[in-house]
Structure formats: structure tokens, C-alpha cells
Tab-separated table of N, CA, C and O in Angstrom:
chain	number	residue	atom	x	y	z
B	26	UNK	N	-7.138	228.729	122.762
B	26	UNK	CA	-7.223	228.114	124.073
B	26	UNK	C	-6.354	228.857	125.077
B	26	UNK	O	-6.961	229.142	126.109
B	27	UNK	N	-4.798	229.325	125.017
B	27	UNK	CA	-4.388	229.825	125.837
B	27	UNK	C	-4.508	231.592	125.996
B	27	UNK	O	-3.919	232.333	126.782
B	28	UNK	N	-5.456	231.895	124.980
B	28	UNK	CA	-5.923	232.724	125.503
B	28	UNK	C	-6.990	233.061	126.347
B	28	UNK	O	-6.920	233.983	127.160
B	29	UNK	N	-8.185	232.198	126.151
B	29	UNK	CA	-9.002	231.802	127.223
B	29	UNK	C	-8.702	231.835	128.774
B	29	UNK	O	-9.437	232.294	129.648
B	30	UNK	N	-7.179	231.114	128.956
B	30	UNK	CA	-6.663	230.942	130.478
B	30	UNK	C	-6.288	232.202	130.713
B	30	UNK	O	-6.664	232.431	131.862
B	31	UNK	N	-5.657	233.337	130.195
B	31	UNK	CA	-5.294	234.046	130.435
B	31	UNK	C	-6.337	235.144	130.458
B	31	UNK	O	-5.955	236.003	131.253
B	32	UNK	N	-7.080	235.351	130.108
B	32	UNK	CA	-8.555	235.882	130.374
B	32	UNK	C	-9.114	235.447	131.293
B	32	UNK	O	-9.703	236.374	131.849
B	33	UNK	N	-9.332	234.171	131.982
B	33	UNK	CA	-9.674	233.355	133.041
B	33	UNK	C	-9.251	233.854	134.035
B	33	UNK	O	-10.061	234.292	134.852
B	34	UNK	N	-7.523	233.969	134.335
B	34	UNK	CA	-6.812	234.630	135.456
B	34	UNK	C	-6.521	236.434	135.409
B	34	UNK	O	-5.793	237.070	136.171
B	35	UNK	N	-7.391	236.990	134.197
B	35	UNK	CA	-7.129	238.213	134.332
B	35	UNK	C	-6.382	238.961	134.280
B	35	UNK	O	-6.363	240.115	134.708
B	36	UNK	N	-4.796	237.668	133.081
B	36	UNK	CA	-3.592	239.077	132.437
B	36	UNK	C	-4.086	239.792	132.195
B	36	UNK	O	-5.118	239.779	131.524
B	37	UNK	N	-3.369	240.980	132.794
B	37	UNK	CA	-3.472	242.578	131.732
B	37	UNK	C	-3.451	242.643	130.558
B	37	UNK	O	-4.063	243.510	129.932
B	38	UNK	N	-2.907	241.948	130.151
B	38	UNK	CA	-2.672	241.896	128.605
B	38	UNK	C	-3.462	241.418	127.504
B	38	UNK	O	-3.302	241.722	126.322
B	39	UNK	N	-4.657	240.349	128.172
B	39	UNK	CA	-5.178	239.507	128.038
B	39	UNK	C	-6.410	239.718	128.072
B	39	UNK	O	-7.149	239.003	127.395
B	40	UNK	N	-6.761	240.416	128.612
B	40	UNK	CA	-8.544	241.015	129.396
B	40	UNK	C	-9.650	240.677	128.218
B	40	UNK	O	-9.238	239.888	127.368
B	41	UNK	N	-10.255	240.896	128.142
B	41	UNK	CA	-11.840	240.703	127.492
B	41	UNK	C	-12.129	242.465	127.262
B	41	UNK	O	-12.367	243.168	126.280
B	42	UNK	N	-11.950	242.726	128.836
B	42	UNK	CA	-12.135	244.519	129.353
B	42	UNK	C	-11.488	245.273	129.575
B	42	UNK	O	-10.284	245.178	129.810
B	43	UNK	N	-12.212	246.298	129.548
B	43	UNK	CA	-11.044	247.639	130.124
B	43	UNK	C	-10.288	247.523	131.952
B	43	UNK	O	-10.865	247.401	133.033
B	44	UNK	N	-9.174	247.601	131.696
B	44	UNK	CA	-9.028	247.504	133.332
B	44	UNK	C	-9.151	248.682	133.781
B	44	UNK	O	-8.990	249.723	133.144
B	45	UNK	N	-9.528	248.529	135.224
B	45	UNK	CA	-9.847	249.868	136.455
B	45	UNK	C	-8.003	250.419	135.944
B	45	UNK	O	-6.881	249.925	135.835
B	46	UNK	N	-8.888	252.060	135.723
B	46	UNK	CA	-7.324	253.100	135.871
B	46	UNK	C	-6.494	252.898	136.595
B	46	UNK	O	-5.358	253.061	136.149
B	47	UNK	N	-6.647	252.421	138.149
B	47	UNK	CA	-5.531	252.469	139.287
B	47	UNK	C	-4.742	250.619	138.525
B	47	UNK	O	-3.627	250.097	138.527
B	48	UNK	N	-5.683	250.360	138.164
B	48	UNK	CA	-5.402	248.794	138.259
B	48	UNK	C	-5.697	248.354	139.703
B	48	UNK	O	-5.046	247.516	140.328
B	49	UNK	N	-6.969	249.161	140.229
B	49	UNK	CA	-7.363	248.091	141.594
B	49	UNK	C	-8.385	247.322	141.437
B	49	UNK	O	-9.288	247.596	140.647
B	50	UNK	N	-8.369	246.418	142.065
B	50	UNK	CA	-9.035	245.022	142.432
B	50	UNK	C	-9.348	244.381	143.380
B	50	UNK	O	-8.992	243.208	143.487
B	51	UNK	N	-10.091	244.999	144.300
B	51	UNK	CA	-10.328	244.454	145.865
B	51	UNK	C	-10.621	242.845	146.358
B	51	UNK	O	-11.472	242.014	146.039
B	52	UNK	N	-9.385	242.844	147.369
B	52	UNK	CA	-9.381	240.984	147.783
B	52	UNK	C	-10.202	240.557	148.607
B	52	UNK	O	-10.141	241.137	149.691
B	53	UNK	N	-11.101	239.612	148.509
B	53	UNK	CA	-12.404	239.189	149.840
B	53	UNK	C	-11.557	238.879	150.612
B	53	UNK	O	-10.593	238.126	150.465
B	54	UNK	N	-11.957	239.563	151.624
B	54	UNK	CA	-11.698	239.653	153.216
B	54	UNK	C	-11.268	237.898	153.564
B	54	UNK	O	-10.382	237.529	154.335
B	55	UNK	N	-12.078	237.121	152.842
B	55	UNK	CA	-11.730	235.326	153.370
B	55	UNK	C	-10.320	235.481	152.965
B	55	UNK	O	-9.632	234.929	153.824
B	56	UNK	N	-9.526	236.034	151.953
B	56	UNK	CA	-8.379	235.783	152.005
B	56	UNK	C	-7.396	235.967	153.120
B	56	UNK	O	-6.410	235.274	153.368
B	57	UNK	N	-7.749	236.806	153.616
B	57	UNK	CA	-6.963	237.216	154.944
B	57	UNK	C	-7.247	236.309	155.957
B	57	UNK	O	-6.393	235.863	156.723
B	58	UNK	N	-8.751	235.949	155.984
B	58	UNK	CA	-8.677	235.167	157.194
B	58	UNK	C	-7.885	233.737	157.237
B	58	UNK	O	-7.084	233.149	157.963
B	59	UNK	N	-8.600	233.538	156.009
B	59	UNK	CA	-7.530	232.175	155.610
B	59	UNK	C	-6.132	232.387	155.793
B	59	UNK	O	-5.729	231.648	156.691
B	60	UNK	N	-5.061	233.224	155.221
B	60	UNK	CA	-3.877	233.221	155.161
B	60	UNK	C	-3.776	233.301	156.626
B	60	UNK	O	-2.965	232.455	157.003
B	61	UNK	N	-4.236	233.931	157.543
B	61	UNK	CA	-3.971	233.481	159.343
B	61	UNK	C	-4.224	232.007	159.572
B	61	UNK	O	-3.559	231.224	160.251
B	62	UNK	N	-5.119	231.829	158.998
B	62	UNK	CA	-5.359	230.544	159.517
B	62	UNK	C	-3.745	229.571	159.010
B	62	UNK	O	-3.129	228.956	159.880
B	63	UNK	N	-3.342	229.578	157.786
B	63	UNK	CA	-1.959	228.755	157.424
B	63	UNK	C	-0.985	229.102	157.795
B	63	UNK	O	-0.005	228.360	157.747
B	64	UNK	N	-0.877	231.304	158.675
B	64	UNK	CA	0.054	231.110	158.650
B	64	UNK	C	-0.127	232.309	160.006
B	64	UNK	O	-0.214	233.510	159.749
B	65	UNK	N	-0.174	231.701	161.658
B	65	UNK	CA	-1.033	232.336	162.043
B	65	UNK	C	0.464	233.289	162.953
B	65	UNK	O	0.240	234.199	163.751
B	66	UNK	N	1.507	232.941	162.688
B	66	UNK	CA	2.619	233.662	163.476
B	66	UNK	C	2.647	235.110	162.484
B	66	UNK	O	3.248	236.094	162.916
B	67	UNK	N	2.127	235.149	161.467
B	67	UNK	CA	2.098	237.001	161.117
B	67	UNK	C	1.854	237.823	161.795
B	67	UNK	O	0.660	237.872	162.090
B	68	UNK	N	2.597	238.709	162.308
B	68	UNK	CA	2.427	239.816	162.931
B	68	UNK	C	3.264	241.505	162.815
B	68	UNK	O	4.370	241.904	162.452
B	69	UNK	N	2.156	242.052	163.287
B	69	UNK	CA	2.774	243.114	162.718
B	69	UNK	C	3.011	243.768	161.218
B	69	UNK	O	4.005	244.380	160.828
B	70	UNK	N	1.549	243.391	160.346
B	70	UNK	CA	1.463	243.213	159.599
B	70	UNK	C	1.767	244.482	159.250
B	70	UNK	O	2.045	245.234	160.185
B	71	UNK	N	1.799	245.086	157.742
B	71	UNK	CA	1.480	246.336	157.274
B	71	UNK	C	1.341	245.900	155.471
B	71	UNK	O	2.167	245.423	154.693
B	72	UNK	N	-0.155	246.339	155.289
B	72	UNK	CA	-0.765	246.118	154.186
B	72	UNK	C	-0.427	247.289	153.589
B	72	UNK	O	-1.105	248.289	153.825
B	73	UNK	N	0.656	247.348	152.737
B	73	UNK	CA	0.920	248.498	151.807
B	73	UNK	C	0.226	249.142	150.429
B	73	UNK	O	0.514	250.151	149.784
B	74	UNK	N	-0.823	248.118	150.251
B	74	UNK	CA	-1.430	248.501	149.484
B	74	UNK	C	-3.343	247.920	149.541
B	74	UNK	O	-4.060	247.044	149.057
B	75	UNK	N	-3.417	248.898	150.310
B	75	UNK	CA	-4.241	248.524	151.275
B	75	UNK	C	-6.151	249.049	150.725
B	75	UNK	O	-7.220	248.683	151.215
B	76	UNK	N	-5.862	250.022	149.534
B	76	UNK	CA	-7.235	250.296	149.146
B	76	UNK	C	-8.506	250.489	150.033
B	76	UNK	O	-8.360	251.450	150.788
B	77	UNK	N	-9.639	249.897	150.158
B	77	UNK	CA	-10.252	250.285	151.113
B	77	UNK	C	-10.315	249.784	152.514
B	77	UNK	O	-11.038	250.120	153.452
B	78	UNK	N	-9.232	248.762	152.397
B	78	UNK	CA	-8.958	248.133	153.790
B	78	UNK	C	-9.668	246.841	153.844
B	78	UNK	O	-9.872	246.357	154.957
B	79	UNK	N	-10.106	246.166	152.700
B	79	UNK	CA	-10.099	244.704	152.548
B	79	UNK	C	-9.596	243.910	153.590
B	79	UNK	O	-10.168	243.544	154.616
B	80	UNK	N	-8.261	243.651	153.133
B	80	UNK	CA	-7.572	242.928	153.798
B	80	UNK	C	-7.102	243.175	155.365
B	80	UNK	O	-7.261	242.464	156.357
B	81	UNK	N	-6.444	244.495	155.195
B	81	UNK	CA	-6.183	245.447	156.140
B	81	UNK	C	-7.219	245.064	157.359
B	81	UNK	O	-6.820	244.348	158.278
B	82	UNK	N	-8.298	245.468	157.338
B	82	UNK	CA	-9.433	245.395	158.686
B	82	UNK	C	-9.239	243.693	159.309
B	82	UNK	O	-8.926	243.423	160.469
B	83	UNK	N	-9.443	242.945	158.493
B	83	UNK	CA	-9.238	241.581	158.858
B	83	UNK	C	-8.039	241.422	159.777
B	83	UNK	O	-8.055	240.633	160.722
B	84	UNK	N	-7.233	242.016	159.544
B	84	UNK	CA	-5.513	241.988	159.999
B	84	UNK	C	-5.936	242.468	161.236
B	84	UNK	O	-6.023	241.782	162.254
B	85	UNK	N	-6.291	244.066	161.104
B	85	UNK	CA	-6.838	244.738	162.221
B	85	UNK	C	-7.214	243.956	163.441
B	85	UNK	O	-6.586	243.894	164.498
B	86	UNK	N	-8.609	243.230	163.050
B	86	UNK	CA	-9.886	242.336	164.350
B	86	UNK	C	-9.151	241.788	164.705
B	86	UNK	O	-9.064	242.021	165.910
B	87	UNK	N	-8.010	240.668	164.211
B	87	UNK	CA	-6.787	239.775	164.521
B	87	UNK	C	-5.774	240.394	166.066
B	87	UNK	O	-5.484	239.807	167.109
B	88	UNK	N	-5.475	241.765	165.593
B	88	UNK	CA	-4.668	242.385	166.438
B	88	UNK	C	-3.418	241.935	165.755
B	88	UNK	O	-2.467	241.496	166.403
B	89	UNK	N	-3.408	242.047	164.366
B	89	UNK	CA	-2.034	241.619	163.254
B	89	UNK	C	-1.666	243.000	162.798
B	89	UNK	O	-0.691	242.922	162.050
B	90	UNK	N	-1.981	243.948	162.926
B	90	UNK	CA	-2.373	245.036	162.125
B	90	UNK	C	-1.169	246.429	162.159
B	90	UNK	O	-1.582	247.492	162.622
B	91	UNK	N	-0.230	246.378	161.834
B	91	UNK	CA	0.605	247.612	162.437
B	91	UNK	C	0.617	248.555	161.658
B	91	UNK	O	0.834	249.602	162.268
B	92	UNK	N	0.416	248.765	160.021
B	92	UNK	CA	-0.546	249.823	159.191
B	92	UNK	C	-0.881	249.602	158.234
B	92	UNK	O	-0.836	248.451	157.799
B	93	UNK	N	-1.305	250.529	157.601
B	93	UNK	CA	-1.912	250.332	156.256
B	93	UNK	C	-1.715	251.981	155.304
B	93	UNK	O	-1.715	253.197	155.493
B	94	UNK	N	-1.582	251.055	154.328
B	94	UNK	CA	-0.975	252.574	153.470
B	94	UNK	C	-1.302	251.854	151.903
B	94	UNK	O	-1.380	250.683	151.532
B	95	UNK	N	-1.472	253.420	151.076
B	95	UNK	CA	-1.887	253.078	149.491
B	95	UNK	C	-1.082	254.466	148.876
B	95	UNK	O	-0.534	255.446	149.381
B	96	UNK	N	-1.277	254.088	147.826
B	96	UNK	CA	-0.508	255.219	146.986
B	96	UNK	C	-2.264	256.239	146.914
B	96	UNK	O	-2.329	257.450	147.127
B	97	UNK	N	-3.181	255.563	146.654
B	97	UNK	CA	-4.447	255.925	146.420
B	97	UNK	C	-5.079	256.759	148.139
B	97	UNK	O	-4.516	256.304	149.134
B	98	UNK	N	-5.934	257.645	148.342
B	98	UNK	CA	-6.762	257.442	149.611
B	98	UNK	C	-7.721	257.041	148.888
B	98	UNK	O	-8.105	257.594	147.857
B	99	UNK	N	-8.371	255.618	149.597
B	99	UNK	CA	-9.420	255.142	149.314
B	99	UNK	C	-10.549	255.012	150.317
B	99	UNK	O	-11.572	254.333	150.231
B	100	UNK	N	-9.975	256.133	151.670
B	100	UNK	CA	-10.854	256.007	152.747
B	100	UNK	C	-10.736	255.026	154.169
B	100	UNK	O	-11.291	254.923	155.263
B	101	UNK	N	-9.686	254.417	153.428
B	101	UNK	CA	-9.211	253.592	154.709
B	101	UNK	C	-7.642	254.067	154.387
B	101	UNK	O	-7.349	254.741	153.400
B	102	UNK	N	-6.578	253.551	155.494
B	102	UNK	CA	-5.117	253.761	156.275
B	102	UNK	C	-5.045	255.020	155.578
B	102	UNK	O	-5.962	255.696	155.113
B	103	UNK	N	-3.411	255.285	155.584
B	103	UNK	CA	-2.977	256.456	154.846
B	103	UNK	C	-2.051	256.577	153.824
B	103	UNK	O	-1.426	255.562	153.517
B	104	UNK	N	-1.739	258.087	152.963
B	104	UNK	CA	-1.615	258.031	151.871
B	104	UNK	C	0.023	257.515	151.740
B	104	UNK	O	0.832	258.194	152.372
B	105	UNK	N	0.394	256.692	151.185
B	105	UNK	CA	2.213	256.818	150.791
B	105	UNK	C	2.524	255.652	149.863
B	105	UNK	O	1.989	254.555	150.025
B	106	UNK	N	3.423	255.909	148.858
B	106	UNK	CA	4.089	255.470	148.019
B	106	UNK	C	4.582	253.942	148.414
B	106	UNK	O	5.804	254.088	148.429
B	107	UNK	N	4.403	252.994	148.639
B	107	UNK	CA	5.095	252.098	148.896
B	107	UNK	C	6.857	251.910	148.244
B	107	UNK	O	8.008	251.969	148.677
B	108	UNK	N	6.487	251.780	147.582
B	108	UNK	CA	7.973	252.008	146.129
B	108	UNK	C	8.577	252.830	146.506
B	108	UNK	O	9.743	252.548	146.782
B	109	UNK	N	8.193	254.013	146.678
B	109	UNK	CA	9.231	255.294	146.960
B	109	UNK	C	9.943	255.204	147.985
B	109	UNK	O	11.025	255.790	148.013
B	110	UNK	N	9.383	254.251	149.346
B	110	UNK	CA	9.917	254.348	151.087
B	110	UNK	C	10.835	253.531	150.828
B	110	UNK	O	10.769	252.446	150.250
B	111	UNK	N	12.052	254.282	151.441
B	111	UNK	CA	13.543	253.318	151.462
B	111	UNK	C	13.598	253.385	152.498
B	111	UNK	O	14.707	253.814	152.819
B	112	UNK	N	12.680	253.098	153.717
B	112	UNK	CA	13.231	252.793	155.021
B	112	UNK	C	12.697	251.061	155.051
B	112	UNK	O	11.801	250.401	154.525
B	113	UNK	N	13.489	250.895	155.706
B	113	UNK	CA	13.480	249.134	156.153
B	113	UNK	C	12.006	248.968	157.272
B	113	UNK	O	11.390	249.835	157.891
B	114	UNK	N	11.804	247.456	157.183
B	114	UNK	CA	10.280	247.409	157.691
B	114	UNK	C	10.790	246.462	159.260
B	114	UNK	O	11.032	245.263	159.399
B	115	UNK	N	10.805	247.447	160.129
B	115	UNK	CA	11.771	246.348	160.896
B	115	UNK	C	10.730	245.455	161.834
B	115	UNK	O	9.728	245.968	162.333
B	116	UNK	N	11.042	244.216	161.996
B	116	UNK	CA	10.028	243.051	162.690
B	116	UNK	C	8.452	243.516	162.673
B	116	UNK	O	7.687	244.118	163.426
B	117	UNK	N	8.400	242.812	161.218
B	117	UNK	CA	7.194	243.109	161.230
B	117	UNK	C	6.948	242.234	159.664
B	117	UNK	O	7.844	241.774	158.956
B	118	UNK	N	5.631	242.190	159.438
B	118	UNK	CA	5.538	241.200	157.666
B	118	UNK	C	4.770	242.125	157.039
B	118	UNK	O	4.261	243.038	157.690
B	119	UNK	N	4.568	241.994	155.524
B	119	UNK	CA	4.226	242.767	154.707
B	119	UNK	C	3.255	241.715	153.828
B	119	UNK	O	3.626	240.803	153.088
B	120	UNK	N	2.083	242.082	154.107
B	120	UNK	CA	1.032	241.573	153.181
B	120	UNK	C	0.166	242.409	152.593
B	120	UNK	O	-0.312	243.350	153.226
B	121	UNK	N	-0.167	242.153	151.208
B	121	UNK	CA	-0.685	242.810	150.189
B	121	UNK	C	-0.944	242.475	148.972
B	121	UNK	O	-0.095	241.920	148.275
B	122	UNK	N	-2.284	242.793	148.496
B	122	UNK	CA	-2.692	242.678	146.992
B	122	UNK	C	-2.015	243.889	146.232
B	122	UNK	O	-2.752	244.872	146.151
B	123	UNK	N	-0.685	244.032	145.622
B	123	UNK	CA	-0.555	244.895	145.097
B	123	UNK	C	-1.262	245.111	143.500
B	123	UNK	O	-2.061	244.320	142.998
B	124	UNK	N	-0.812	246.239	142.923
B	124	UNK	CA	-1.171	246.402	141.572
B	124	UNK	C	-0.937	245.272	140.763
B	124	UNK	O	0.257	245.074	140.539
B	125	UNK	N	-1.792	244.407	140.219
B	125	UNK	CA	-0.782	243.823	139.387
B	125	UNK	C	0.186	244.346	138.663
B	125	UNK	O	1.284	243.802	138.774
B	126	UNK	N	0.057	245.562	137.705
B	126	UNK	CA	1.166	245.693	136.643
B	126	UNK	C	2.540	245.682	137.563
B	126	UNK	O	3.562	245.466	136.912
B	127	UNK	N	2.698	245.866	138.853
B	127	UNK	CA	3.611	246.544	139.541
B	127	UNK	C	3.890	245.528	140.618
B	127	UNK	O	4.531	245.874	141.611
B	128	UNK	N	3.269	243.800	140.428
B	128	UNK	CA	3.382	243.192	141.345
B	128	UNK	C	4.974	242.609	141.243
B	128	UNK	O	5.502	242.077	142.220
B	129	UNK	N	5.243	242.670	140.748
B	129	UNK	CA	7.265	242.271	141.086
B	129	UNK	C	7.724	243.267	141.674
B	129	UNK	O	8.341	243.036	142.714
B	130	UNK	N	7.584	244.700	141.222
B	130	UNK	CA	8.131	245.408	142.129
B	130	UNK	C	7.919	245.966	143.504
B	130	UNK	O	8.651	246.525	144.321
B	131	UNK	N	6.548	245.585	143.464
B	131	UNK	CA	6.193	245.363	145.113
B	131	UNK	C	6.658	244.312	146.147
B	131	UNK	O	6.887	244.608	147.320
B	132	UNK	N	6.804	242.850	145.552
B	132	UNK	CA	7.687	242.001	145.736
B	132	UNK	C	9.130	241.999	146.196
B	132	UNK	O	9.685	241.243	146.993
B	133	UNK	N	9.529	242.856	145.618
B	133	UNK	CA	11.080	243.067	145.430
B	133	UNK	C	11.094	244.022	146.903
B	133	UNK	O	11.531	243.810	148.035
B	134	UNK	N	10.507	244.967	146.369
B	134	UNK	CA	10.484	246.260	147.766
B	134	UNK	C	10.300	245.431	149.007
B	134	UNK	O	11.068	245.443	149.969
B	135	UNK	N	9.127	244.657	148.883
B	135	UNK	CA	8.997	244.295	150.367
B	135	UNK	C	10.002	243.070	150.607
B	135	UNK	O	10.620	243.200	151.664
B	136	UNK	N	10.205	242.318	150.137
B	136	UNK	CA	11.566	241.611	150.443
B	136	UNK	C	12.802	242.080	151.031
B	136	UNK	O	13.455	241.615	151.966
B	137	UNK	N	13.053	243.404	150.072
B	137	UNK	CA	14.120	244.296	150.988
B	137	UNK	C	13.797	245.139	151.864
B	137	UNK	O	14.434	246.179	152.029
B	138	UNK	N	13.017	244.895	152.382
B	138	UNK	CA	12.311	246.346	153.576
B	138	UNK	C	12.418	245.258	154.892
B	138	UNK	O	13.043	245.485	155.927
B	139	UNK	N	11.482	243.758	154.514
B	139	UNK	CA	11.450	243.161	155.819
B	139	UNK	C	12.812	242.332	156.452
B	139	UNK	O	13.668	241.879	155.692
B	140	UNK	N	12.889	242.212	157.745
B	140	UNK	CA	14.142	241.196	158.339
B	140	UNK	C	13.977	240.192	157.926
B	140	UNK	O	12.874	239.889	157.472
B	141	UNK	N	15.128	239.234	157.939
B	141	UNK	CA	15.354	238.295	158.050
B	141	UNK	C	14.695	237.370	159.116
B	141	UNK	O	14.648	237.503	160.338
B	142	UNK	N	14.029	236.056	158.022
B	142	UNK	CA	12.805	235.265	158.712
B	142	UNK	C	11.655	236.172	159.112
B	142	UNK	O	10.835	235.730	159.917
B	143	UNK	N	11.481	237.717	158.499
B	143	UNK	CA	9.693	238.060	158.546
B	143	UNK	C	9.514	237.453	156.854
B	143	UNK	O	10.198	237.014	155.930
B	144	UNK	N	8.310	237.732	157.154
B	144	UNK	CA	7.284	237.039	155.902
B	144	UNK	C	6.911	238.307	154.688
B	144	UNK	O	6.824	239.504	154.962
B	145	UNK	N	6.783	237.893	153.750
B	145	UNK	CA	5.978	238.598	152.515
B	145	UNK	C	5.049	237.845	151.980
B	145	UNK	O	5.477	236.855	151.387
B	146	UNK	N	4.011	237.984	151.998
B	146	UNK	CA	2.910	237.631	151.446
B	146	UNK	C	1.855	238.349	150.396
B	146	UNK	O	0.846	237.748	150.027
């Protein structure tokens, strides 16, 4: 049984399948719109892991949008390491589907990149 759930939500560990090499997984665009809708003071977004711009474009039409970047070019924003940038993200929020295997440390990064009272999502 609790492996079932975990196949359900798609641990890595857990899969049925082979996972995609990058470990990407593109988020429907409703997610973005929705998350404006609950949380509509985001601005200045920058989708760091941004793949083909899923999320990213949504941000964009908004006028939320300040960049987009992947470790991958997938044809949308541009290329850079999220993890690697030790510059601070100043007034501005950080939303993103990161990798899963790598989703704490994307977490972590963007926590310390954004100010005090911006958002991570």
C-alpha cells in the first residue's frame, strides 16, 4: 500500500518508470495562474528553473516576469546554474518547479538569495 502512494506522487525512488534524464517535468501553466490568483502581490518574479517556459510565460502575460533561467536551454529564458549564482535576488520572488532530486537545494538557494518578506514559491 505505501508503495502505491508513493508511485501515485511520483518519488524518485518509487516510480513504476524510468525517469526523464534531466529529471524534468513540465508544470500546467494553471499552476501559475492560480498561484497569482492566492498570491497576487508576486512580483518580479524569476523562474529559475524555467524549462520551456511553462510557468515562466504565464508570469510573463501577468507583467510578474523579471527572468527566467535553466541549467538546461530548452528554448525558452537563458542558460545558468541556479545553485552555482551566489549573488542575492534583490526585491524580487523566486518561483519554480525545480528538479525534484534537487528540490531542497533549490529551496535553500532561493531562500538565501531573496529579501526579507519576498516570497519563494
Amino acid at each position: 500500500m505505501k508503495e502505491n502512494t508513493f508511485i501515485n506522487i511520483g518519488a524518485s525512488n518509487h516510480s513504476k518508470y524510468e525517469r526523464q534524464s534531466e529529471d524534468y517535468y513540465a508544470t500546467d501553466p494553471l499552476a501559475a495562474k492560480l498561484l497569482l490568483e492566492v498570491e497576487p502581490q508576486l512580483n518580479n518574479i524569476w523562474e529559475c528553473a524555467c524549462g520551456e517556459g511553462h510557468l515562466a510565460k504565464v508570469f510573463d502575460s501577468y507583467g510578474k516576469l523579471d527572468k527566467a533561467t535553466d541549467l538546461i536551454n530548452r528554448g525558452y529564458g537563458s542558460v545558468e546554474d541556479f545553485l552555482l549564482n551566489n549573488e542575492p535576488y534583490k526585491n524580487g520572488d523566486i518561483v519554480t518547479n525545480p528538479p525534484y532530486i534537487k528540490a531542497v537545494e533549490f529551496v535553500k538557494q532561493a531562500l538565501n538569495k531573496v529579501d526579507e518578506g519576498r516570497y519563494v514559491c
